[in-house]
Coordinates of C-alpha atoms and ligand atoms in Angstrom, one line a residue:
Chain A
M1 CA 171.7 113.4 74.5
N2 CA 173.5 110.8 72.5
N3 CA 171.1 110.7 69.6
L4 CA 173.1 108.6 67.2
K5 CA 172.9 105.7 69.6
I6 CA 169.3 106.0 70.6
K7 CA 167.0 103.4 69.1
K8 CA 163.6 104.6 68.0
T9 CA 161.8 102.3 70.4
S10 CA 163.4 102.3 73.7
I11 CA 162.2 100.3 76.7
R12 CA 164.0 99.5 80.0
W13 CA 162.6 96.9 82.3
V14 CA 163.4 96.8 86.0
V15 CA 162.3 93.5 87.6
A16 CA 163.2 92.3 91.0
L17 CA 163.2 88.5 90.5
K18 CA 164.3 86.2 87.6
E19 CA 161.0 84.4 87.9
E20 CA 159.1 87.6 87.3
A21 CA 161.2 88.3 84.3
Q22 CA 161.2 84.9 82.8
I23 CA 158.2 85.2 80.4
I24 CA 159.2 88.8 79.4
L25 CA 162.7 87.6 78.5
E26 CA 161.1 84.8 76.4
Y27 CA 158.5 87.0 74.7
F28 CA 160.8 89.9 73.8
K29 CA 163.6 87.5 73.0
L30 CA 166.0 89.1 75.5
K31 CA 169.4 87.4 76.0
A32 CA 172.0 88.0 78.7
V33 CA 174.6 90.5 77.7
D34 CA 178.0 89.1 77.0
E35 CA 180.0 90.8 79.7
K36 CA 180.0 90.4 83.5
T37 CA 177.7 93.0 85.0
I38 CA 176.9 94.0 88.6
Y39 CA 173.2 93.0 88.1
P40 CA 172.1 90.5 85.5
I41 CA 171.2 92.4 82.3
Y42 CA 169.4 91.2 79.2
K43 CA 168.7 92.8 75.9
N44 CA 167.1 92.0 72.5
E45 CA 169.1 91.9 69.3
E46 CA 167.9 95.3 68.1
E47 CA 168.8 96.7 71.6
T48 CA 165.4 98.3 71.9
H49 CA 164.5 96.4 75.0
W50 CA 166.8 96.0 78.0
L51 CA 165.9 94.3 81.3
I52 CA 167.7 94.2 84.6
I53 CA 167.1 91.9 87.5
S54 CA 167.4 94.2 90.5
G55 CA 166.9 91.8 93.4
I56 CA 164.7 92.6 96.3
G57 CA 164.5 95.9 98.2
R58 CA 164.7 99.6 97.6
S59 CA 168.5 99.9 97.5
N60 CA 168.7 97.3 94.8
A61 CA 165.9 98.9 92.8
S62 CA 167.6 102.3 92.9
A63 CA 171.0 101.0 92.1
S64 CA 170.0 98.7 89.3
T65 CA 167.8 101.4 87.7
A66 CA 170.7 103.8 87.6
Y67 CA 173.0 101.1 86.5
L68 CA 170.8 100.0 83.6
Y69 CA 170.5 103.7 82.5
L70 CA 174.2 104.0 82.2
Y71 CA 174.9 100.6 80.9
S72 CA 172.3 100.7 78.2
K73 CA 172.8 104.3 77.3
A74 CA 169.2 105.1 77.8
S75 CA 167.9 108.5 76.7
K76 CA 165.3 111.0 77.8
C77 CA 163.0 109.3 75.2
T78 CA 163.3 105.9 76.9
S79 CA 160.3 104.4 78.7
W80 CA 160.9 102.6 82.0
I81 CA 158.8 99.7 83.2
N82 CA 158.7 98.0 86.5
V83 CA 156.8 94.7 86.7
G84 CA 156.5 92.7 89.9
I85 CA 154.4 90.9 92.3
V86 CA 152.6 92.6 95.3
G87 CA 150.7 91.8 98.4
S88 CA 147.1 93.1 98.7
D89 CA 143.7 92.4 100.3
K90 CA 142.0 94.9 97.9
G91 CA 142.1 92.6 94.9
N92 CA 142.3 89.0 93.9
Y93 CA 145.2 86.7 93.5
G94 CA 146.5 87.2 89.9
D95 CA 144.9 90.6 89.3
L96 CA 147.0 93.2 87.5
F97 CA 147.1 96.9 88.4
L98 CA 148.8 100.0 87.3
V99 CA 150.1 102.3 90.0
D100 CA 149.1 105.9 90.2
K101 CA 150.3 106.9 93.7
I102 CA 153.3 105.6 95.7
S103 CA 154.0 106.1 99.4
T104 CA 156.7 104.6 101.6
D105 CA 157.5 103.8 105.2
Q106 CA 160.3 106.4 105.0
G107 CA 157.9 109.2 105.9
K108 CA 158.7 110.8 102.6
K109 CA 156.1 112.6 100.5
S110 CA 154.0 110.5 98.2
T111 CA 154.8 110.4 94.5
Y112 CA 152.3 110.2 91.6
P113 CA 153.2 108.2 88.5
S114 CA 151.2 109.0 85.4
T115 CA 149.4 106.0 83.9
M116 CA 148.6 105.2 80.3
P117 CA 145.5 107.0 79.2
K118 CA 142.2 105.4 78.0
T119 CA 143.0 102.0 79.5
S120 CA 140.5 99.7 81.1
L121 CA 143.2 98.3 83.4
P122 CA 142.5 99.0 87.0
K123 CA 144.7 101.3 89.1
M124 CA 145.7 101.3 92.7
H125 CA 148.1 103.0 95.2
L126 CA 151.3 101.3 96.0
Y127 CA 153.0 101.2 99.4
T128 CA 156.7 100.3 99.3
S129 CA 158.0 98.8 102.5
D130 CA 161.5 97.9 103.6
I131 CA 160.2 94.8 105.3
P132 CA 157.7 92.2 104.2
I133 CA 154.2 93.1 105.5
T134 CA 151.4 90.6 106.2
D135 CA 148.9 93.1 107.6
Y136 CA 147.4 94.1 104.3
S137 CA 144.5 96.2 105.7
T138 CA 146.0 99.7 105.6
H139 CA 147.3 99.8 102.0
E140 CA 146.1 98.9 98.6
L141 CA 149.2 97.3 97.1
I142 CA 152.4 96.5 98.9
D143 CA 155.8 95.9 97.4
M144 CA 159.5 96.4 98.3
E145 CA 160.9 98.2 95.3
G146 CA 158.4 100.5 93.5
S147 CA 159.1 103.8 95.2
A148 CA 162.8 103.5 94.7
F149 CA 162.4 102.6 91.1
F150 CA 160.1 105.5 90.5
D151 CA 162.3 108.0 92.3
I152 CA 165.3 107.2 90.2
A153 CA 163.5 106.7 86.9
S154 CA 161.8 110.1 87.3
K155 CA 165.3 111.7 87.4
L156 CA 166.1 110.0 84.1
T157 CA 163.1 110.8 82.1
S158 CA 159.6 112.5 82.4
K159 CA 157.1 110.8 84.5
E160 CA 154.9 110.1 81.5
F161 CA 157.5 107.6 80.4
I162 CA 157.5 105.5 83.6
C163 CA 155.1 102.7 84.4
L164 CA 154.6 100.4 87.3
I165 CA 152.7 97.2 86.7
K166 CA 151.9 95.0 89.7
V167 CA 150.3 91.6 90.0
I168 CA 148.8 90.4 93.3
S169 CA 150.6 87.3 94.6
D170 CA 149.7 87.3 98.3
G171 CA 147.1 88.5 100.7
P172 CA 145.0 87.3 103.6
K173 CA 143.8 84.3 101.6
N174 CA 147.2 83.5 99.9
S175 CA 150.0 83.5 102.4
I176 CA 153.2 85.0 101.4
K177 CA 154.9 81.8 102.6
E178 CA 153.2 79.8 99.9
I179 CA 154.7 81.8 97.0
T180 CA 156.9 79.6 94.9
K181 CA 159.1 80.4 91.9
S182 CA 156.7 78.7 89.5
K183 CA 153.7 80.5 91.0
I184 CA 155.5 83.8 90.4
S185 CA 156.4 82.9 86.8
N186 CA 152.8 81.9 86.2
L187 CA 151.3 85.0 87.7
I188 CA 153.3 87.2 85.2
K189 CA 152.7 84.7 82.3
D190 CA 148.9 84.8 82.9
N191 CA 149.0 88.6 82.6
L192 CA 151.4 88.7 79.6
T193 CA 148.8 90.0 77.1
K194 CA 148.0 92.9 79.3
I195 CA 151.6 93.6 79.9
I196 CA 152.4 93.6 76.2
D197 CA 149.5 96.0 75.6
V198 CA 150.8 98.4 78.2
V199 CA 154.3 98.2 76.9
S200 CA 153.3 98.8 73.3
Y201 CA 151.8 102.1 74.4
Y202 CA 155.2 103.1 76.0
E203 CA 157.0 101.9 72.8
R204 CA 154.9 104.3 70.8
L205 CA 155.4 107.1 73.3
S206 CA 159.1 106.7 73.2
E207 CA 159.2 106.5 69.4
E208 CA 157.1 109.7 69.1
E209 CA 159.3 111.5 71.5
F210 CA 162.4 110.3 69.7
Q211 CA 161.1 111.7 66.4
I212 CA 160.5 115.1 68.0
K213 CA 163.9 115.2 69.7
E214 CA 165.9 113.7 66.8
K215 CA 168.3 116.1 65.2
P216 CA 167.5 116.8 61.5
K217 CA 169.3 114.4 59.3
L218 CA 171.0 117.2 57.4
F219 CA 172.5 118.4 60.7
Y220 CA 175.0 115.5 60.6
D221 CA 175.8 116.0 56.9
I222 CA 176.5 119.7 57.4
T223 CA 178.5 119.4 60.6
S224 CA 180.7 116.8 59.0
K225 CA 181.5 119.2 56.2
W226 CA 181.9 122.5 58.0
H227 CA 183.2 123.2 61.5
F228 CA 180.6 124.6 63.9
T229 CA 181.2 125.9 67.4
A230 CA 178.8 124.7 70.1
T231 CA 176.7 127.9 69.8
Q232 CA 176.7 127.7 66.1
S233 CA 175.6 124.0 66.3
Y234 CA 172.7 124.9 68.4
K235 CA 171.7 127.7 65.9
L236 CA 172.1 125.3 63.0
E237 CA 169.9 122.7 64.6
T238 CA 167.2 125.2 65.4
L239 CA 167.3 126.7 61.9
L240 CA 167.3 123.4 60.2
R241 CA 164.2 122.2 62.2
R242 CA 162.4 125.4 61.1
V243 CA 163.5 125.4 57.5
E244 CA 162.7 121.7 57.0
V245 CA 159.1 122.3 57.6
F246 CA 158.7 124.2 54.3
C247 CA 161.8 123.2 52.3
N248 CA 162.8 119.7 51.2
K249 CA 166.1 118.2 52.0
R250 CA 167.3 118.2 48.4
D251 CA 166.6 121.9 47.9
L252 CA 168.3 122.7 51.1
K253 CA 171.4 120.8 50.2
E254 CA 171.5 122.6 46.9
I255 CA 171.3 126.1 48.5
I256 CA 174.1 125.5 51.0
K257 CA 176.3 123.6 48.6
S258 CA 178.4 126.7 47.7
C259 CA 178.8 128.0 51.3
E260 CA 182.4 128.3 52.3
T261 CA 182.1 128.6 56.1
S262 CA 179.8 127.5 58.9
N263 CA 178.7 131.2 59.2
S264 CA 177.6 131.4 55.6
V265 CA 175.5 128.2 56.1
I266 CA 173.8 129.8 59.0
N267 CA 173.3 133.0 57.0
V268 CA 171.8 131.2 54.1
L269 CA 169.3 129.3 56.3
N270 CA 168.5 132.6 58.1
S271 CA 167.7 134.3 54.9
K272 CA 165.5 131.4 53.8
I273 CA 163.4 131.9 57.0
K274 CA 163.3 135.7 56.5
K275 CA 161.7 135.1 53.1
N276 CA 159.2 132.5 54.3
I277 CA 155.6 133.5 54.3
V278 CA 153.5 130.7 55.7
N279 CA 150.8 129.4 53.5
W280 CA 148.2 128.5 56.1
S281 CA 146.0 126.7 53.7
K282 CA 148.6 123.9 53.7
F283 CA 148.4 123.2 57.4
Chain B
M1 CA 136.5 113.0 79.8
I2 CA 138.8 113.6 82.7
E3 CA 140.2 110.3 83.8
T4 CA 142.0 111.4 87.0
I5 CA 141.2 114.1 89.5
Y6 CA 143.7 115.0 92.2
V7 CA 142.1 116.6 95.3
E8 CA 143.9 118.4 98.0
K9 CA 143.1 116.8 101.4
A10 CA 142.2 120.1 102.9
I11 CA 139.4 120.8 100.5
K12 CA 138.0 117.3 100.1
N13 CA 134.8 118.3 101.9
H14 CA 134.5 121.8 100.4
P15 CA 131.1 122.2 98.9
R16 CA 132.5 123.3 95.6
T17 CA 134.8 120.2 95.5
K18 CA 131.8 118.0 96.0
L19 CA 129.9 119.8 93.3
I20 CA 132.7 119.4 90.8
L21 CA 133.3 115.8 91.6
E22 CA 129.6 115.1 91.1
K23 CA 130.2 115.9 87.5
F24 CA 132.9 113.3 87.1
K25 CA 131.4 110.2 88.5
K26 CA 133.7 107.9 86.5
S27 CA 136.9 109.6 87.2
R28 CA 139.5 108.2 89.6
I29 CA 140.0 110.5 92.6
I30 CA 143.5 110.7 94.2
S31 CA 144.1 112.5 97.4
I32 CA 147.1 114.8 97.6
N33 CA 148.6 117.3 100.1
K34 CA 149.4 120.2 97.9
Y35 CA 148.7 120.8 94.2
G36 CA 152.4 121.6 93.7
E37 CA 153.2 117.9 94.3
I38 CA 151.7 117.3 90.9
F39 CA 151.8 120.6 89.1
N40 CA 155.2 122.0 89.9
K41 CA 157.3 118.9 89.5
R42 CA 160.0 119.1 87.0
N43 CA 160.5 116.2 84.6
Q44 CA 157.0 116.3 83.2
N45 CA 156.2 116.3 79.5
F46 CA 153.7 119.1 78.8
R47 CA 153.0 117.8 75.3
I48 CA 152.1 114.3 76.4
Q49 CA 150.1 115.5 79.4
K50 CA 148.1 117.8 77.0
T51 CA 146.7 114.7 75.2
N52 CA 145.0 113.6 78.4
P53 CA 145.1 116.2 81.2
C54 CA 144.1 115.5 84.7
L55 CA 142.2 117.9 86.9
I56 CA 143.6 119.1 90.2
L57 CA 141.3 120.7 92.8
A58 CA 143.2 123.0 95.1
Y59 CA 143.0 125.7 97.7
K60 CA 144.7 129.0 96.7
K61 CA 146.5 130.6 99.6
D62 CA 147.6 133.9 98.3
S63 CA 148.2 136.2 95.3
F64 CA 144.5 136.1 94.4
V65 CA 144.6 139.5 92.6
L66 CA 147.7 140.7 90.8
P67 CA 148.5 143.8 88.8
A68 CA 148.1 143.2 85.1
P69 CA 151.3 143.5 83.1
K70 CA 151.8 146.9 81.4
G71 CA 150.3 146.9 78.0
F72 CA 147.4 144.6 78.9
G73 CA 144.8 147.3 79.6
I74 CA 141.8 148.7 77.7
G75 CA 141.8 152.2 78.9
S76 CA 141.7 152.1 82.7
S77 CA 144.5 153.5 84.8
N78 CA 144.7 150.5 87.0
N79 CA 144.5 146.9 85.7
F80 CA 144.4 143.7 87.7
Y81 CA 143.9 140.1 86.9
F82 CA 142.9 137.0 88.8
S83 CA 143.0 133.3 87.8
H84 CA 140.7 130.8 89.4
M85 CA 142.4 128.2 87.1
Y86 CA 145.8 127.4 85.7
N87 CA 145.9 125.9 82.2
C88 CA 143.3 125.5 79.5
I89 CA 141.2 122.9 77.8
Y90 CA 142.2 124.3 74.4
D91 CA 145.6 123.9 72.9
C92 CA 146.6 127.0 70.9
R93 CA 150.0 126.6 69.5
Y94 CA 151.1 130.1 70.4
C95 CA 149.8 129.9 74.0
F96 CA 152.3 131.1 76.5
L97 CA 151.0 128.7 79.2
Q98 CA 152.7 125.8 77.4
G99 CA 156.1 127.6 77.8
M100 CA 155.4 128.7 81.3
Y101 CA 154.2 125.6 83.2
S102 CA 155.8 122.2 83.3
S103 CA 152.4 120.5 83.6
A104 CA 149.4 120.6 81.3
N105 CA 147.0 119.4 84.0
Y106 CA 144.3 121.8 85.0
V107 CA 144.4 123.4 88.4
V108 CA 141.1 124.7 89.7
F109 CA 141.0 126.7 92.9
V110 CA 137.7 126.1 94.8
N111 CA 137.9 129.0 97.3
F112 CA 136.2 131.6 95.1
E113 CA 135.2 133.6 98.2
D114 CA 138.9 134.4 98.8
F115 CA 139.0 135.9 95.3
D116 CA 136.0 138.1 96.2
N117 CA 137.7 139.3 99.3
A118 CA 140.9 140.1 97.5
I119 CA 139.0 142.0 94.8
K120 CA 137.1 144.0 97.4
K121 CA 140.3 145.0 99.0
T122 CA 141.9 146.0 95.7
I123 CA 138.9 148.1 94.9
K124 CA 139.1 149.8 98.3
N125 CA 142.8 150.4 97.9
N126 CA 142.3 152.0 94.5
N127 CA 139.3 154.1 95.5
G128 CA 138.7 156.9 93.0
S129 CA 140.6 155.5 90.1
K130 CA 139.3 153.7 87.1
I131 CA 139.9 150.0 87.5
T132 CA 139.6 147.0 85.2
F133 CA 139.9 143.4 86.3
F134 CA 140.8 140.6 83.9
S135 CA 139.6 137.1 84.4
G136 CA 141.4 134.4 82.7
Y137 CA 145.0 135.3 82.3
D138 CA 146.4 131.9 83.3
C139 CA 143.6 130.1 81.6
D140 CA 140.6 130.7 79.3
S141 CA 138.1 132.4 81.6
L142 CA 135.0 130.5 80.3
A143 CA 136.2 127.3 78.7
L144 CA 135.6 125.2 81.8
E145 CA 132.6 127.2 83.1
N146 CA 130.3 124.2 83.1
V147 CA 132.6 122.5 85.6
T148 CA 133.8 125.4 87.7
G149 CA 130.9 127.9 87.7
F150 CA 133.4 130.6 88.4
A151 CA 132.1 133.2 85.9
K152 CA 128.6 132.9 87.3
H153 CA 130.0 133.4 90.8
I154 CA 132.1 136.4 90.0
L155 CA 129.4 138.0 87.9
S156 CA 127.1 138.2 90.9
F157 CA 129.9 139.7 92.9
F158 CA 130.5 142.4 90.2
K159 CA 126.8 143.2 90.2
T160 CA 127.4 145.2 93.4
Y161 CA 130.4 147.0 91.9
S162 CA 128.8 148.4 88.8
Q163 CA 131.4 151.1 88.4
I164 CA 134.2 148.5 88.2
E165 CA 134.9 146.8 84.9
I166 CA 135.6 143.2 84.5
E167 CA 136.7 141.5 81.3
F168 CA 136.4 137.8 80.5
R169 CA 138.8 136.9 77.9
T170 CA 137.9 133.7 76.0
K171 CA 137.7 131.6 72.9
S172 CA 134.8 129.6 74.4
I173 CA 131.3 129.6 73.0
Q174 CA 129.9 129.2 76.5
K175 CA 126.8 131.4 76.6
E176 CA 125.8 130.6 80.1
P177 CA 125.6 132.3 82.5
F178 CA 125.2 135.4 80.3
L179 CA 122.0 134.4 78.5
S180 CA 120.2 133.8 81.8
M181 CA 121.0 137.2 83.2
K182 CA 120.3 140.8 82.4
P183 CA 123.3 142.3 80.6
M184 CA 125.7 144.1 83.0
Q185 CA 127.3 147.3 81.6
N186 CA 130.5 146.8 83.5
V187 CA 131.2 143.4 82.0
I188 CA 133.2 142.9 78.8
L189 CA 133.1 139.6 77.0
A190 CA 136.3 139.7 75.1
Y191 CA 136.8 137.2 72.3
S192 CA 140.2 136.2 70.8
L193 CA 139.9 135.9 67.0
M194 CA 142.0 135.4 64.0
P195 CA 141.2 134.4 60.4
E196 CA 139.5 130.9 60.2
L197 CA 142.3 129.5 58.0
M198 CA 145.0 130.3 60.6
S199 CA 142.8 129.4 63.5
N200 CA 142.1 125.9 62.0
S201 CA 145.8 125.2 62.2
L202 CA 146.6 127.1 65.5
D203 CA 143.6 127.1 67.8
N204 CA 143.6 123.4 68.5
K205 CA 140.5 122.1 70.3
A206 CA 139.0 125.6 70.4
P207 CA 135.6 126.4 68.9
S208 CA 135.8 127.5 65.2
I209 CA 135.9 131.2 64.4
S210 CA 132.5 131.1 62.8
K211 CA 131.0 129.6 65.9
R212 CA 132.7 132.2 68.0
I213 CA 131.2 135.0 65.8
R214 CA 127.7 133.5 66.1
V215 CA 127.9 133.6 69.9
I216 CA 129.4 137.1 69.9
S217 CA 126.6 138.3 67.7
E218 CA 124.0 136.6 69.9
L219 CA 125.4 138.0 73.1
A220 CA 125.8 141.5 71.6
S221 CA 122.2 141.5 70.4
K222 CA 121.1 140.7 74.0
G223 CA 122.9 143.8 75.2
W224 CA 126.2 142.4 76.5
K225 CA 129.3 144.5 75.8
I226 CA 131.8 142.8 73.5
G227 CA 135.5 143.1 73.2
L228 CA 137.3 141.9 70.1
R229 CA 140.9 140.7 70.7
F230 CA 143.0 140.2 67.6
D231 CA 145.8 138.9 69.6
P232 CA 148.0 137.4 68.4
L233 CA 148.0 138.8 64.8
I234 CA 149.3 136.0 62.6
F235 CA 151.4 136.6 59.6
G236 CA 151.1 134.5 56.4
Q237 CA 150.2 134.4 52.8
N238 CA 147.2 136.6 51.9
W239 CA 147.1 137.9 55.5
K240 CA 145.6 141.2 54.3
E241 CA 142.6 139.6 52.6
L242 CA 142.1 137.1 55.4
Y243 CA 142.0 139.9 58.1
R244 CA 139.9 142.1 55.9
E245 CA 137.4 139.3 55.5
L246 CA 137.4 138.5 59.2
L247 CA 137.0 142.1 60.4
E248 CA 134.3 142.9 57.9
N249 CA 132.4 139.7 58.8
I250 CA 132.6 140.5 62.5
F251 CA 131.6 144.2 62.3
K252 CA 128.7 143.3 60.1
N253 CA 127.5 140.8 62.8
I254 CA 127.7 143.0 65.9
T255 CA 125.4 145.7 67.0
P256 CA 127.9 148.7 67.1
N257 CA 126.4 150.0 70.3
N258 CA 127.5 146.9 72.1
L259 CA 131.1 146.9 70.9
H260 CA 133.2 147.9 73.8
S261 CA 136.7 147.8 72.4
V262 CA 139.0 146.3 69.9
S263 CA 142.6 145.4 70.6
F264 CA 145.5 144.2 68.5
G265 CA 148.5 142.4 69.7
S266 CA 151.4 141.0 67.8
L267 CA 152.6 137.4 68.2
R268 CA 155.3 137.5 70.8
F269 CA 157.1 135.3 73.3
P270 CA 159.6 135.9 76.0
K271 CA 162.8 134.3 74.7
K272 CA 162.9 131.5 77.3
M273 CA 159.2 130.6 76.7
F274 CA 159.8 130.5 73.0
K275 CA 162.6 128.0 73.5
N276 CA 160.4 125.8 75.7
I277 CA 157.5 125.9 73.2
F278 CA 159.7 125.3 70.2
K279 CA 161.2 122.2 72.0
L280 CA 157.7 120.8 72.4
Y281 CA 156.6 121.4 68.8
P282 CA 159.7 121.9 66.6
K283 CA 157.8 121.0 63.4
E284 CA 155.0 123.6 63.8
P285 CA 154.6 125.9 60.8
L286 CA 154.1 128.9 63.2
F287 CA 157.8 128.8 64.0
T288 CA 158.9 129.0 60.4
S289 CA 158.1 132.7 60.1
P290 CA 160.7 135.4 60.2
F291 CA 161.2 136.3 63.9
S292 CA 163.5 138.6 65.6
L293 CA 164.6 139.2 69.1
N294 CA 163.7 142.6 70.6
N295 CA 164.0 143.4 74.3
K296 CA 164.2 139.7 75.2
M297 CA 161.0 139.1 73.3
I298 CA 160.8 136.9 70.2
S299 CA 158.3 138.4 67.7
Y300 CA 157.8 138.9 64.0
D301 CA 160.2 141.3 62.4
I302 CA 159.2 144.9 63.4
E303 CA 158.1 145.9 59.9
I304 CA 155.7 143.0 59.7
E305 CA 154.3 143.8 63.2
E306 CA 153.7 147.4 62.3
E307 CA 152.2 146.8 59.0
M308 CA 149.8 144.3 60.4
T309 CA 148.7 146.4 63.3
S310 CA 148.2 149.6 61.3
F311 CA 146.3 147.7 58.5
C312 CA 143.9 146.1 61.0
K313 CA 143.5 149.4 62.9
N314 CA 142.7 151.3 59.8
L315 CA 140.1 148.8 58.7
S316 CA 138.5 148.9 62.1
L317 CA 138.3 152.7 62.1
K318 CA 135.6 152.4 59.4
Y319 CA 133.4 150.8 62.1
I320 CA 134.5 152.1 65.5
N321 CA 136.1 155.2 67.1
E322 CA 139.8 155.5 67.6
D323 CA 139.3 155.7 71.4
Q324 CA 137.9 152.1 71.3
I325 CA 141.0 150.7 69.8
F326 CA 143.9 149.5 72.0
K327 CA 147.3 147.9 71.4
C328 CA 148.1 144.9 73.4
S329 CA 151.8 145.0 73.9
I330 CA 152.9 142.6 76.6
Ligands
SF4_401 S1 142.5 129.7 74.7 FE1 144.0 131.0 75.6 S2 144.7 130.0 77.4 FE2 143.6 128.5 76.2 S3 145.2 127.5 75.0 FE3 144.4 129.1 73.7 S4 145.8 130.9 74.1 FE4 146.1 129.3 75.8

């Protein structure tokens, strides 16, 4: 994992249409990246939010998700959000849903995204089809990208960091033929507060995970001073994590100051642990 | 509150499924084919799931009863275990389940009768030898009793096998179904304990030690046989005073006649499991202690282990006989 480059809050958006993305780009102040890319990519100045316009369909969703991962150097701590419109006869025009089960017309097994806990937002099952569907009766929500996005994103991170947010745009009472660009933009805009709420949960999640995974700061100081093999680096990282719980950074620096080799650094840390007797009244 | 319950299609009409779902009227029910679709998937984050676990109701197909690992017993020549559930509602930082499973969701198997049949078969196959069954190896045997009713079910089964021992290992203060039944001499209610100070930091979400002791005392006074499981023994400052205080407090509160056994086990993890758990909680004070690797197991340095075990054993000998003391060494 390329820790140095990971931003503490790390969100990646995969959105099929520019109109769906419009209000998100504005709200999070995302600008198109400078270079020419296969799919349009936007990011904010801090590079904590990145968004890709995937285009319609499963292949585009898979390819763009993988592309964004590589292009933006996403990490295991990154949260992935897919926002888009769906067809449904189980809810009303403009209703927003989180997705907790996905099936496809590919005959593949269903998949089960986690959803954010303790939310009042309603949840539904998503059916991802390769062709537009106007018979809404057999499924809850219908789209053309969700399953592909989830399949790829769940290879890139744990499923707790993936979220699908869907807004109903068409159904028996709102023909798919009547969807316009401005209607799409408005559907997402009208749900922006809810979307921000959901995304802030994923920002927190990603930050917490980052803090757990982050290498101890001293690790970089030490490895720049002494040469460590890969095995020694792993040992050093583990020892530092353990020692840092009961020993402050300044004291640690002091005790390894006089070490001459990487091995002696490891030995010093090891003996620090050997002598540690946990004071349980502190925890 | 369990927000989401996954139910295997095959058992959606099982009476026990219906009974359990009745208790979660507000939960979202999602139909699945096999529990493995949710539970066994890689790329899940145990730590995050643990903050809001889902329940999975499933049908167990095989491996209902398994031989207990060597070093798990309390005196019988043949030891077996069964688990009607995977995972636990508590979150003990040393729990091996967090290093074993990729998911923190609870799996409950509803086909209890298949457990009965497998136990019957095991008893028959081991006719003549002393057998002990352990409930709650992959879970806490009683913690979710008010949802599953498994203990109540299996107790009635063991009523007809009064010569066969069954141990429920738990940190729960669940008194039912025991208080509403006559004590059974072949049942051991085994409580895991450690000094309150350590438990406060390590036994997350589990009932406090003082509450556990109150329940132990009450059940013992009603005639139920009690097992005391000091497993794992936790090292730290003043450990001798803390364990002395704990042991004296317990022995003072239990009718000696109803004390079945005491066992001690050191803190230990298979190497790979330790790695997994450490990755989840690298800032835990538990992992700052001096550990060493012996036979692919990570544990306290051997001198610490031996000193702790013999100290606690010697203290216990003031109250119980040597043949009631066991060492848990898996
Ligand atoms: S009570 Fe037992 S099974 Fe439950 S978390 Fe604690 S150690 Fe694990």
